[in-house]
Coordinates of N, CA and C in Angstrom, one line a residue:
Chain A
X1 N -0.1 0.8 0.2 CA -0.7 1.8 -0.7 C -1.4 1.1 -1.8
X2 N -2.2 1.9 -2.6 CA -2.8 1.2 -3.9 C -1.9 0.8 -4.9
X3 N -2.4 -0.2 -5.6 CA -1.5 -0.3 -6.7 C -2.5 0.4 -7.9
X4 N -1.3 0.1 -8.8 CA -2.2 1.1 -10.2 C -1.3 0.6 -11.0
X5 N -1.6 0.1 -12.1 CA -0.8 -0.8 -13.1 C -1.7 -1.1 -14.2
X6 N -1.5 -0.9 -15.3 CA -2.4 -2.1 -16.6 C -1.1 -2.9 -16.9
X7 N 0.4 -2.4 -16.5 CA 1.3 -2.8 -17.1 C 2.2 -3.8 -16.0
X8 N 2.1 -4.9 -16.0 CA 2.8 -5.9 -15.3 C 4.1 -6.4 -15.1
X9 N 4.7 -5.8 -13.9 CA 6.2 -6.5 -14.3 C 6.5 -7.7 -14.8
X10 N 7.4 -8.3 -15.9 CA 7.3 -9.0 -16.1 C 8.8 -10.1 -16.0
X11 N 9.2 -11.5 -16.1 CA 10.2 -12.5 -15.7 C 9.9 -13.6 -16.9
X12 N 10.9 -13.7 -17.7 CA 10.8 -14.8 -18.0 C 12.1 -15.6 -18.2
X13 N 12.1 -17.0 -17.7 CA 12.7 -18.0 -17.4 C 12.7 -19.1 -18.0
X14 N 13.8 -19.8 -18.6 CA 14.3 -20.7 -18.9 C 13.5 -22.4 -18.5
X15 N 13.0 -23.1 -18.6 CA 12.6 -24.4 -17.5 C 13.6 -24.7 -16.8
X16 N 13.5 -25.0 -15.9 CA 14.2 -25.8 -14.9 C 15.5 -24.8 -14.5
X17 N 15.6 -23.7 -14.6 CA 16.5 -22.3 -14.0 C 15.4 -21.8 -12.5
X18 N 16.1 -21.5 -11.7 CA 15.2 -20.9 -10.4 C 14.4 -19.6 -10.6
X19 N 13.9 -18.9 -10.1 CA 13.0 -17.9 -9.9 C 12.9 -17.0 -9.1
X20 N 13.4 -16.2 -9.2 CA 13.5 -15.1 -7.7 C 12.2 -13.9 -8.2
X21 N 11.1 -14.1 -7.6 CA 10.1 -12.8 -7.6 C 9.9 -11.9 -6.5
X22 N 10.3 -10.6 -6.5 CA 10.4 -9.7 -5.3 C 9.2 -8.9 -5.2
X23 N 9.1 -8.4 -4.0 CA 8.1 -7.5 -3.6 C 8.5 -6.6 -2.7
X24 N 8.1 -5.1 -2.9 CA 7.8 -4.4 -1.8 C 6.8 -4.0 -1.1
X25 N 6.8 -4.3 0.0 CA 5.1 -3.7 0.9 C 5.2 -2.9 1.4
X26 N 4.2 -2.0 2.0 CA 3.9 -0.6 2.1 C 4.2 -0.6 3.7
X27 N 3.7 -1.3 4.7 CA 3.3 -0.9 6.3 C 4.1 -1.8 6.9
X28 N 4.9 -0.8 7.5 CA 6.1 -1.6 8.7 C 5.3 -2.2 9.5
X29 N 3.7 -1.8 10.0 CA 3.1 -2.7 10.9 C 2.4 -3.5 10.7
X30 N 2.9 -4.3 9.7 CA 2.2 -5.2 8.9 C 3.0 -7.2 9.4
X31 N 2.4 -8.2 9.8 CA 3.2 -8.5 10.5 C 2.9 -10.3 9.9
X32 N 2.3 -10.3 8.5 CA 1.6 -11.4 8.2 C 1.9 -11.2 6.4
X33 N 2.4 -11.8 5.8 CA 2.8 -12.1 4.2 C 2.3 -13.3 3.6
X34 N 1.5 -13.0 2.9 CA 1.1 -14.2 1.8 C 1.7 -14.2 0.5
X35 N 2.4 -15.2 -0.4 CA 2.4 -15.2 -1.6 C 1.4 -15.9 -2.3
X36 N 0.9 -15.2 -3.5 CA -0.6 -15.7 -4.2 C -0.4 -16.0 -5.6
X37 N -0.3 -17.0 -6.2 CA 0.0 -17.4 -7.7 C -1.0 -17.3 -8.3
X38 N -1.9 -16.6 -9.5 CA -2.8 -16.1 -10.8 C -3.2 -16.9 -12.0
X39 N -3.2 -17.6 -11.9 CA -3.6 -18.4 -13.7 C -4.6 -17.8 -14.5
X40 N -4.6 -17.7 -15.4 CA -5.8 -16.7 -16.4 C -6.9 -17.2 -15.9
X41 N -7.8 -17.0 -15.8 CA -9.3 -17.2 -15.4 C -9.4 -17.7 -14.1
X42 N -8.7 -17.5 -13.2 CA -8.9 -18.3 -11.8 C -8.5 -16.8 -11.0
X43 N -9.2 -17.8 -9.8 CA -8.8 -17.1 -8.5 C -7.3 -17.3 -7.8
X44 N -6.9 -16.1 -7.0 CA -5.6 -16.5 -6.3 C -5.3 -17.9 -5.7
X45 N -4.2 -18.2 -5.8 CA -4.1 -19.7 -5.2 C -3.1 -19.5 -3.9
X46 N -3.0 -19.9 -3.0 CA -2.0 -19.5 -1.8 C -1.4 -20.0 -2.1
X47 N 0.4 -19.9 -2.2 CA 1.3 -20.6 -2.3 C 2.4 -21.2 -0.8
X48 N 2.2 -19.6 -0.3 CA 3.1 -20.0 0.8 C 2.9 -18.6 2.2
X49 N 3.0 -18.2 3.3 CA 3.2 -17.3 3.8 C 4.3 -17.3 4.8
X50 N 4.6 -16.3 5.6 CA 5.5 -16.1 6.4 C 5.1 -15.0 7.6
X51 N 5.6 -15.1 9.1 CA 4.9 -14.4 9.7 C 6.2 -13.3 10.1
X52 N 6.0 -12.0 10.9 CA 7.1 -11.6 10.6 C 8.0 -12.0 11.7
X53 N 7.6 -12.8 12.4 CA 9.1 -13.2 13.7 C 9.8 -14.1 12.9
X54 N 10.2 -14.2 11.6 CA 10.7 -15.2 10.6 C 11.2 -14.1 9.4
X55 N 12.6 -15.0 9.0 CA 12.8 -14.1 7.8 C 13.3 -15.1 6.4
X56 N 12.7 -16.0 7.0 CA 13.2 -17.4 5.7 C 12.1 -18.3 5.8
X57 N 10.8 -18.7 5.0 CA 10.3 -20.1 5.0 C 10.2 -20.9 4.0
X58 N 10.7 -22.0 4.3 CA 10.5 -22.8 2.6 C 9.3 -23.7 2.7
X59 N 8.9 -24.2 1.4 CA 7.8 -24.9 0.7 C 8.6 -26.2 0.1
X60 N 7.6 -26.5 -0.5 CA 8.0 -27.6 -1.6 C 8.2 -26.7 -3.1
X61 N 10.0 -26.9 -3.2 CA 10.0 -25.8 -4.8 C 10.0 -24.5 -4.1
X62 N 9.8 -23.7 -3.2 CA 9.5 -22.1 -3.2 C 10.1 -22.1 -1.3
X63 N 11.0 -20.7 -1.4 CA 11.3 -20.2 -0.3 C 10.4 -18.8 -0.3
X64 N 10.1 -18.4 1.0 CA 10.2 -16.9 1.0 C 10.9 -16.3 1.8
X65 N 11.4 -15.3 1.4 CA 12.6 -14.6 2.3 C 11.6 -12.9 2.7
X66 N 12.3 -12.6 3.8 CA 11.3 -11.2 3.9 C 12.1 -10.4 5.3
X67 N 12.7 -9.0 4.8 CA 13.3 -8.0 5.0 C 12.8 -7.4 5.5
X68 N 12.7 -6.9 7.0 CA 11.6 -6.3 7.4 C 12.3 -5.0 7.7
X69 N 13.4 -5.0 7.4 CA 14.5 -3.4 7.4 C 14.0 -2.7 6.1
X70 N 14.0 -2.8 5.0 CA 13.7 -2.6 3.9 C 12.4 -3.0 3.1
X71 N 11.6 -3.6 4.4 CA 10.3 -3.7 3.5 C 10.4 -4.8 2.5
X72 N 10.9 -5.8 2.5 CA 10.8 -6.0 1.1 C 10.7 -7.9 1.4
X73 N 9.6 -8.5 0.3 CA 10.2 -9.8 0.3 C 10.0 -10.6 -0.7
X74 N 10.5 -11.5 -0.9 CA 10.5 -12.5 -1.9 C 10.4 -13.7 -2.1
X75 N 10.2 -14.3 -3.3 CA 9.6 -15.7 -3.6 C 10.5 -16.1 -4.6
X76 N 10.7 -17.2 -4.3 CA 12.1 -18.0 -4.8 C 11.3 -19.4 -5.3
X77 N 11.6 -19.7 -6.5 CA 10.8 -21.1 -7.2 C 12.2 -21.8 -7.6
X78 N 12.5 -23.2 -7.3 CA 13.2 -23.7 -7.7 C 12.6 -24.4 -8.6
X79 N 13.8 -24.6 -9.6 CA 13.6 -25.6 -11.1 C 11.8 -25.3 -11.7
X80 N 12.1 -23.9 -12.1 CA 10.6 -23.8 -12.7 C 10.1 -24.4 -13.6
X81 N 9.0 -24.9 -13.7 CA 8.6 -25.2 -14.7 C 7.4 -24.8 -15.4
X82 N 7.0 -25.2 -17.2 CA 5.8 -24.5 -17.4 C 4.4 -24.0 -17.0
X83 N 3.9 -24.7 -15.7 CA 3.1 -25.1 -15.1 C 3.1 -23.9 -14.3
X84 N 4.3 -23.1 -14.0 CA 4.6 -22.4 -12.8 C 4.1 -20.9 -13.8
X85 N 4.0 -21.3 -15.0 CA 4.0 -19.9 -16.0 C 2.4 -19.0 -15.0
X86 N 2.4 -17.7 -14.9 CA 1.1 -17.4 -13.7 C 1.5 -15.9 -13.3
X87 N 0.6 -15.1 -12.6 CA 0.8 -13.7 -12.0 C 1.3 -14.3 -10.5
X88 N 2.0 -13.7 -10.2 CA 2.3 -13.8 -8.4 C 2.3 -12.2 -8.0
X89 N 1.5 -13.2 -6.9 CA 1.2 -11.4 -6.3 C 1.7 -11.7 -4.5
X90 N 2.4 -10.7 -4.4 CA 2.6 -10.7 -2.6 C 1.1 -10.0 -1.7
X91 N 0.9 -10.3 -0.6 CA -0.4 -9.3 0.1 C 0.5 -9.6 1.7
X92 N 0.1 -8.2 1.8 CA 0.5 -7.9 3.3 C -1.0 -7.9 4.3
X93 N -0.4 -8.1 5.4 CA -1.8 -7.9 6.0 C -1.6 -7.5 7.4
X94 N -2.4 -5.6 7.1 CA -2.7 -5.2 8.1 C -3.3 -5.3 9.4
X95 N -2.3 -4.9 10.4 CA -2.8 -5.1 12.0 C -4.1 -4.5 12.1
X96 N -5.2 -5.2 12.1 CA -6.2 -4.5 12.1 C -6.9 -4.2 13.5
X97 N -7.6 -3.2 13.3 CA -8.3 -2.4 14.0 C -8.9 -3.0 14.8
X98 N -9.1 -2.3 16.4 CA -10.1 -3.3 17.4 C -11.3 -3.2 17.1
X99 N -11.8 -4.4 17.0 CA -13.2 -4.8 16.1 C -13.6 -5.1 15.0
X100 N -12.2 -4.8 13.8 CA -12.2 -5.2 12.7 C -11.9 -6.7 12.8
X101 N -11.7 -7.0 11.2 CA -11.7 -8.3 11.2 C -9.8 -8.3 11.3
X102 N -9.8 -9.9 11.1 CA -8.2 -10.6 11.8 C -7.6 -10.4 10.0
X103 N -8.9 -10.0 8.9 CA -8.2 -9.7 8.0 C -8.4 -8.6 7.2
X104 N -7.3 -7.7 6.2 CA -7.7 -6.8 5.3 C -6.0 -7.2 4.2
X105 N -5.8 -7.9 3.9 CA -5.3 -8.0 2.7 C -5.1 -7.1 1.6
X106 N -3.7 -7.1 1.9 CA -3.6 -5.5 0.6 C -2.7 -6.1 0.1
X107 N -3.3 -6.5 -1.5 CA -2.0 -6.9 -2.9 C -0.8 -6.1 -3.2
X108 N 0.2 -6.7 -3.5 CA 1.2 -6.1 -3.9 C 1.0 -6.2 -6.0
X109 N 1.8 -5.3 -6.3 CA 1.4 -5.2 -7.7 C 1.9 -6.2 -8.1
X110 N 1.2 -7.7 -9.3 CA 1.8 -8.5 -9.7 C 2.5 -8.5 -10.6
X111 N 3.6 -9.8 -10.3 CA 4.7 -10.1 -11.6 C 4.0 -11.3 -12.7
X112 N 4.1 -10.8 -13.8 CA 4.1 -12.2 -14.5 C 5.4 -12.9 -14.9
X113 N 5.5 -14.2 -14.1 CA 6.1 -14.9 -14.6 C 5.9 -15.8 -15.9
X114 N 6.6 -16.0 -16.8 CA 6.6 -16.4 -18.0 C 7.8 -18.0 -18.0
X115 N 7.4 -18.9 -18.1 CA 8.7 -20.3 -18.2 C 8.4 -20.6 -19.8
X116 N 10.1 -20.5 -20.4 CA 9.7 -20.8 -21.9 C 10.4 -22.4 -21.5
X117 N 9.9 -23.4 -22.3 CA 9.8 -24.8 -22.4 C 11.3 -24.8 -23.4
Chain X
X1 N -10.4 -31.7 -1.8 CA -10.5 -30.8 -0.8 C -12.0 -29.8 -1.6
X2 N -13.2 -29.0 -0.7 CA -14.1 -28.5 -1.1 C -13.2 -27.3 -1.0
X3 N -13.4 -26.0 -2.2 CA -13.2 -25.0 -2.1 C -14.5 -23.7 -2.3
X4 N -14.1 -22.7 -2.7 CA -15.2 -21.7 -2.6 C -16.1 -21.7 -3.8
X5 N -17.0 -21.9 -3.8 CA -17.8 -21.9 -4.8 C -18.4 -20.3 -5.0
X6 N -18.4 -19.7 -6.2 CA -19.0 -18.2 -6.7 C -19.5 -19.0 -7.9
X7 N -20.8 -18.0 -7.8 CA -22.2 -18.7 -8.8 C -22.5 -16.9 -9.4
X8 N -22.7 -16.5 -10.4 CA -22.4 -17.4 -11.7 C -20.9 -17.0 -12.3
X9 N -20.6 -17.6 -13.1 CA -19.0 -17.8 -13.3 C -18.9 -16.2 -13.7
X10 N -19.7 -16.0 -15.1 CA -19.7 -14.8 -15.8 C -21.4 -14.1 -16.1
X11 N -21.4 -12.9 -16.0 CA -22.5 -12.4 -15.9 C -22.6 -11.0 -16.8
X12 N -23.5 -10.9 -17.6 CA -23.4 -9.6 -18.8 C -24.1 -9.1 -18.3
X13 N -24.1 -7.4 -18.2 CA -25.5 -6.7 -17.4 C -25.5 -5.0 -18.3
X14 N -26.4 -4.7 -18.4 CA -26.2 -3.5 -19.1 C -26.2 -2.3 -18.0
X15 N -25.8 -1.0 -18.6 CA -25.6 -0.1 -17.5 C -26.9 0.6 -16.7
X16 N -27.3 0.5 -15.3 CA -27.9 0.9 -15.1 C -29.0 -0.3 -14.4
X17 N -28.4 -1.7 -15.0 CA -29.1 -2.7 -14.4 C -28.5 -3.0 -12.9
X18 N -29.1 -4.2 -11.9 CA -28.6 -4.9 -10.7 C -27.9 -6.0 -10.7
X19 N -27.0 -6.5 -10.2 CA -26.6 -8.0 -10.8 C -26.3 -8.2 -9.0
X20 N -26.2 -9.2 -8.7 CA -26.3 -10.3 -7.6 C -24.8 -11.9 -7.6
X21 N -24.0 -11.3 -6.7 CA -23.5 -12.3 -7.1 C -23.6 -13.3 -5.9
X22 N -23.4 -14.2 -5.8 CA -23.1 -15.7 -4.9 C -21.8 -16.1 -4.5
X23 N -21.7 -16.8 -2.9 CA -20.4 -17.1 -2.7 C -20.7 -18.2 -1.5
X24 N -20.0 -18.8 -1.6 CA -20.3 -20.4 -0.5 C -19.0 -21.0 -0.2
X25 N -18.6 -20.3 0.9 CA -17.5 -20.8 1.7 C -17.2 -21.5 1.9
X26 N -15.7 -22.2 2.1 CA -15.1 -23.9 2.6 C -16.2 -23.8 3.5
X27 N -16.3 -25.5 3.9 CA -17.1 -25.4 5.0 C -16.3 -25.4 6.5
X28 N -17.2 -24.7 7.5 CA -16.0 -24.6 8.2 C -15.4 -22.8 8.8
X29 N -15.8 -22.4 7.1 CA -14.9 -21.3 7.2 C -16.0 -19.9 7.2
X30 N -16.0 -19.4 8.7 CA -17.5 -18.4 9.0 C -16.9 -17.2 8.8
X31 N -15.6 -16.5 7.9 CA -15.6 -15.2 7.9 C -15.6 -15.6 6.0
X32 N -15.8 -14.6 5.5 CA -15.8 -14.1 3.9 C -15.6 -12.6 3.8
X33 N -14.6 -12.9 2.6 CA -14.6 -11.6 1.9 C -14.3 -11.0 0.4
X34 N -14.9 -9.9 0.1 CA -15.3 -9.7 -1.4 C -14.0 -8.8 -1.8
X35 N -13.5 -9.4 -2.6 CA -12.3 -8.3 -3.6 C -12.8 -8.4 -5.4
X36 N -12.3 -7.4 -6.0 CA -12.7 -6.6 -7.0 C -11.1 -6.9 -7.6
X37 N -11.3 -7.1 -8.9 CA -10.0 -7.1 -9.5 C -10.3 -6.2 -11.4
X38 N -9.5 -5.7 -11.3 CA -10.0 -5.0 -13.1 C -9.0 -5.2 -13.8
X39 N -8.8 -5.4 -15.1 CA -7.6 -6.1 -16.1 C -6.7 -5.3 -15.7
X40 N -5.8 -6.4 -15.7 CA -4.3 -5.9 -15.2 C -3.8 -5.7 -13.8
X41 N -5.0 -5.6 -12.8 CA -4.5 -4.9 -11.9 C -4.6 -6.0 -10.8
X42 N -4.4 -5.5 -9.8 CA -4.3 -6.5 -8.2 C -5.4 -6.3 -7.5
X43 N -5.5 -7.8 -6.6 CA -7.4 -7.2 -5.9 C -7.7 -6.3 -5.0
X44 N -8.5 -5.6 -5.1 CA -8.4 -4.9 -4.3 C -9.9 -4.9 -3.3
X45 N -9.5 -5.0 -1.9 CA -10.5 -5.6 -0.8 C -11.9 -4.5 -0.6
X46 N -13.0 -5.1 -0.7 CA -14.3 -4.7 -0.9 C -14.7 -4.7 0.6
X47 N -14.9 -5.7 0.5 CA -15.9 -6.0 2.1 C -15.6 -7.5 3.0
X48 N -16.0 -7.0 3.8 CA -15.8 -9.0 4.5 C -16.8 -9.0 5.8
X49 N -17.3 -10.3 6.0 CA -18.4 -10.6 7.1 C -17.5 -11.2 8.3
X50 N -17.9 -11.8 9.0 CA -17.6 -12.7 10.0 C -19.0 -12.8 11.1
X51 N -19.5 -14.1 10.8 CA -20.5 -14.6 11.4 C -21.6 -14.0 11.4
X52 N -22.0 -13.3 9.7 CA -23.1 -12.9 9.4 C -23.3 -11.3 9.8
X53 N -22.1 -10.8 10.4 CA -21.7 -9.4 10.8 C -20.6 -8.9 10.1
X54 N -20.9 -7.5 9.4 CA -19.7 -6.9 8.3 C -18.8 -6.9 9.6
X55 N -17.8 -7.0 9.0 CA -16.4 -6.9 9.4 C -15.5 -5.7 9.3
X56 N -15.9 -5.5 8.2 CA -14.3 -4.8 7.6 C -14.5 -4.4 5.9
X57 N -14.7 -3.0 6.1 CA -14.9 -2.4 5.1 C -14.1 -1.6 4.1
X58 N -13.7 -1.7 2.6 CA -12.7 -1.1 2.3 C -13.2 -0.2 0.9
X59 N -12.6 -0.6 -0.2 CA -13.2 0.3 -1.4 C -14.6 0.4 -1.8
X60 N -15.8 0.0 -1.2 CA -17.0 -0.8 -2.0 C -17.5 0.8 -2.1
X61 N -18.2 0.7 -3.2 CA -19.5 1.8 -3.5 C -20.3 1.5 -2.7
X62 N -20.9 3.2 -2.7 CA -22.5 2.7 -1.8 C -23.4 2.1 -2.5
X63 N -23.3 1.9 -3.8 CA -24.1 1.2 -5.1 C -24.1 -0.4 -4.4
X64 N -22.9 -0.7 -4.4 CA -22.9 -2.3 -3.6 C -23.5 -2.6 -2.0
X65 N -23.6 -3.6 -1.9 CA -24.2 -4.2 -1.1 C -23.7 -5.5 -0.2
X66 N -23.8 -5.8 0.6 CA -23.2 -7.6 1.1 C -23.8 -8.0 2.2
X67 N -24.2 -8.8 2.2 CA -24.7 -9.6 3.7 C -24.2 -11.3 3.4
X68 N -24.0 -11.8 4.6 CA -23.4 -12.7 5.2 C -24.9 -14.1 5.5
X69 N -25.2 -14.6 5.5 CA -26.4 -15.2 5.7 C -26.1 -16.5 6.7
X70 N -27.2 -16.8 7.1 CA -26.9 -18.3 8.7 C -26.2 -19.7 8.1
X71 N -26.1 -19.5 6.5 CA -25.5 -21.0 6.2 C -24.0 -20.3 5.7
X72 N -23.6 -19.1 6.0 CA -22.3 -18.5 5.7 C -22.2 -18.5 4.2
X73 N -23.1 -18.4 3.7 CA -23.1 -18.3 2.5 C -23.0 -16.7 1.9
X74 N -22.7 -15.6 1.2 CA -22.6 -14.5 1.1 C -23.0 -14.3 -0.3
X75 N -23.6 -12.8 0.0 CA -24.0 -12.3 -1.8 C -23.6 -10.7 -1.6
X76 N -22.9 -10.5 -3.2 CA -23.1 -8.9 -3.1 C -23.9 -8.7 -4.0
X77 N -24.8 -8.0 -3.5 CA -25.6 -7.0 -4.3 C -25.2 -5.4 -5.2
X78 N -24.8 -5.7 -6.7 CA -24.8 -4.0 -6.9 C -26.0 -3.5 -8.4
X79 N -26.3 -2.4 -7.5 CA -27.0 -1.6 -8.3 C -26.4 -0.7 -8.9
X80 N -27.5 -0.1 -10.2 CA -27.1 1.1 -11.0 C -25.4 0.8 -11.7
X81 N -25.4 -0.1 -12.1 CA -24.3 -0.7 -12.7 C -23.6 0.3 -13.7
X82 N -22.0 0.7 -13.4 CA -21.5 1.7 -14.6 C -20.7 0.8 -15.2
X83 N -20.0 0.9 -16.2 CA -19.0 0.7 -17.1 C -18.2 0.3 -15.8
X84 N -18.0 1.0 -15.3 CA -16.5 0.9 -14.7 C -16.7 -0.3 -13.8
X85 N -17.7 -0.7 -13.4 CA -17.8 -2.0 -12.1 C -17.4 -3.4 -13.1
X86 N -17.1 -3.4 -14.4 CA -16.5 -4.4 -15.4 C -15.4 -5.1 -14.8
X87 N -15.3 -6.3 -13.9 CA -14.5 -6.7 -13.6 C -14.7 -7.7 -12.8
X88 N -13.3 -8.8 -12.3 CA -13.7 -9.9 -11.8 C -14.1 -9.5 -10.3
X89 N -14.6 -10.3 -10.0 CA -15.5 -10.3 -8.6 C -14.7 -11.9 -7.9
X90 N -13.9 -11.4 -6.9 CA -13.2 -12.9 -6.0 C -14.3 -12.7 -4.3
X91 N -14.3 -13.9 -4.1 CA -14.9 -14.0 -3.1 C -13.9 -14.8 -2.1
X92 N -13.6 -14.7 -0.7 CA -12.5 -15.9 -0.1 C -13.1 -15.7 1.0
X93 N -12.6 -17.1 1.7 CA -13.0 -17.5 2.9 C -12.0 -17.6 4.1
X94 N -11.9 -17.7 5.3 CA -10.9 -18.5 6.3 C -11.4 -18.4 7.8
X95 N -11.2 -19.2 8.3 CA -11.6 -19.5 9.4 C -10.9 -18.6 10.5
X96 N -11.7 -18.1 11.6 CA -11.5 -16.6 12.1 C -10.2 -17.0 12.7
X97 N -9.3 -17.2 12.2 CA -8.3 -17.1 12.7 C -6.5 -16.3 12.3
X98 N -6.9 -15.4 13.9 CA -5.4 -14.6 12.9 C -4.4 -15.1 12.5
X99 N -4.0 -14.6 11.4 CA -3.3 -15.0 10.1 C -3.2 -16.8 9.8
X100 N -4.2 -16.5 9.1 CA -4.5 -18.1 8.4 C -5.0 -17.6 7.1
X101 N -4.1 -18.3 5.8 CA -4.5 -17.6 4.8 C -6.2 -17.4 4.2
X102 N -6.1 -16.5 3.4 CA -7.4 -16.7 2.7 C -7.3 -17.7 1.3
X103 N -8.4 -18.3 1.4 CA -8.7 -19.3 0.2 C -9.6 -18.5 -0.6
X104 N -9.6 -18.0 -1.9 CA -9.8 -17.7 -3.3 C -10.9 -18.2 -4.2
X105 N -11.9 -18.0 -4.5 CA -12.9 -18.7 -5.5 C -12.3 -18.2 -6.8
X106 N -12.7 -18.8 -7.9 CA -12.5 -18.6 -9.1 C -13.0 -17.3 -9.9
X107 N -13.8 -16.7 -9.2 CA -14.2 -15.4 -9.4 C -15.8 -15.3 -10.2
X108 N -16.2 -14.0 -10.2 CA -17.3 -14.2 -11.1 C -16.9 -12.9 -12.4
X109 N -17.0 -12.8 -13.9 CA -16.6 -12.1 -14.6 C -18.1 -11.3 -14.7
X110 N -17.8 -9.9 -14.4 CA -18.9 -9.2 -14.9 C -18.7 -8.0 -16.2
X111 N -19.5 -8.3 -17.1 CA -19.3 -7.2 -17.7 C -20.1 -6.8 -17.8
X112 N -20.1 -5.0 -18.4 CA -21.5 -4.2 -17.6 C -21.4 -3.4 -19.4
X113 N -22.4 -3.4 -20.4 CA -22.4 -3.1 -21.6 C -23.1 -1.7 -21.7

């Protein structure tokens, strides 16, 4: 579904305490999860994805876990630090249409995470 | 590593003018696509090419515009500019391949006075 927000969930964290950022997505037939990190003036940065025959993948510093009973998945930051301070946004991606493209990306509403030093 | 280049970074346009933006994909990477973001909010997907052919169409005005060109370079075109088209312009790229992330340009800021 659309999101609609001026107002941003928000997390703030301690340095070096973990991170748990959740998400809910909209389409059960959705079968492909990106997590996307925000810095003021930039573009989304990829962080990590997961596909759905998977319900755990880790990174360097970051797991994602993803529920496909309940829709829901998450982004796990170990030992954050200020650097990590950023919007995270989840995007689901629609099984698209024959003839469409392999992509249509739909954001989940972002959290700002905040790390106080 | 080369990433996406969007030209120009920020762009002032008054209402009612055209503004043109630019986009120059990894190289490598022959699909692109245009998302719209407005303060506060999450992007939301415009349009996307693949090999110089729209792809996949989502919120864009008919005011906007997009074509894909032979060096996979992309531009959107929008006319008749309102207040409300005030916002970042992300451009991303990936190589046609299902599920492989998209990579992100730094955006272009437009504001429309």
């Amino acid at each position: 579904g659309e999101s609609v927000g001026l107002h941003l969930p928000t997390l703030s964290v301690q340095e070096g305490d973990n991170s748990i950022i959740n998400c809910a997505y909209s389409n059960s037939a959705s079968d492909y999860f990106i997590w996307y990190k925000q810095e003021s003036g930039k573009g989304p940065q990829f962080i990590i994805d997961i596909r759905s025959n998977m319900d755990k993948r880790q990174g360097q510093r970051v797991t994602v876990l993803l529920n496909k009973t309940v829709k829901h998945l998450s982004l796990q930051i170990a030992a954050t630090q200020p650097g990590d301070s950023a919007v995270y946004f989840c995007a689901e991606n629609m099984v698209p249409n024959s003839g469409g493209s392999n992509y249509k990306l739909t954001f989940g509403k972002g959290t700002l995470l905040t790390v106080n030093p | 590593a080369a990433g996406v280049i969007q030209s120009p970074r920020h762009l002032i346009k008054e209402k009612r003018e055209t503004a043109t933006l630019k986009c120059y994909p990894i190289p490598r990477h022959d699909t692109v696509y245009w998302y719209q973001q407005g303060p506060g909010q999450d992007p939301q997907f415009l349009i996307s090419f693949y090999e110089k052919m729209q792809s996949d169409k989502g919120s864009i005005p008919d005011r906007f515009s997009a074509q894909q060109f032979s060096d996979y370079h992309s531009e959107l075109n929008m006319s008749s500019l309102e207040l409300g088209d005030s916002a970042l312009y992300f451009c991303a790229s990936s190589p046609y391949s299902y599920n492989s992330p998209l990579h992100f340009g730094n955006g272009t800021r437009l504001t429309v006075t």
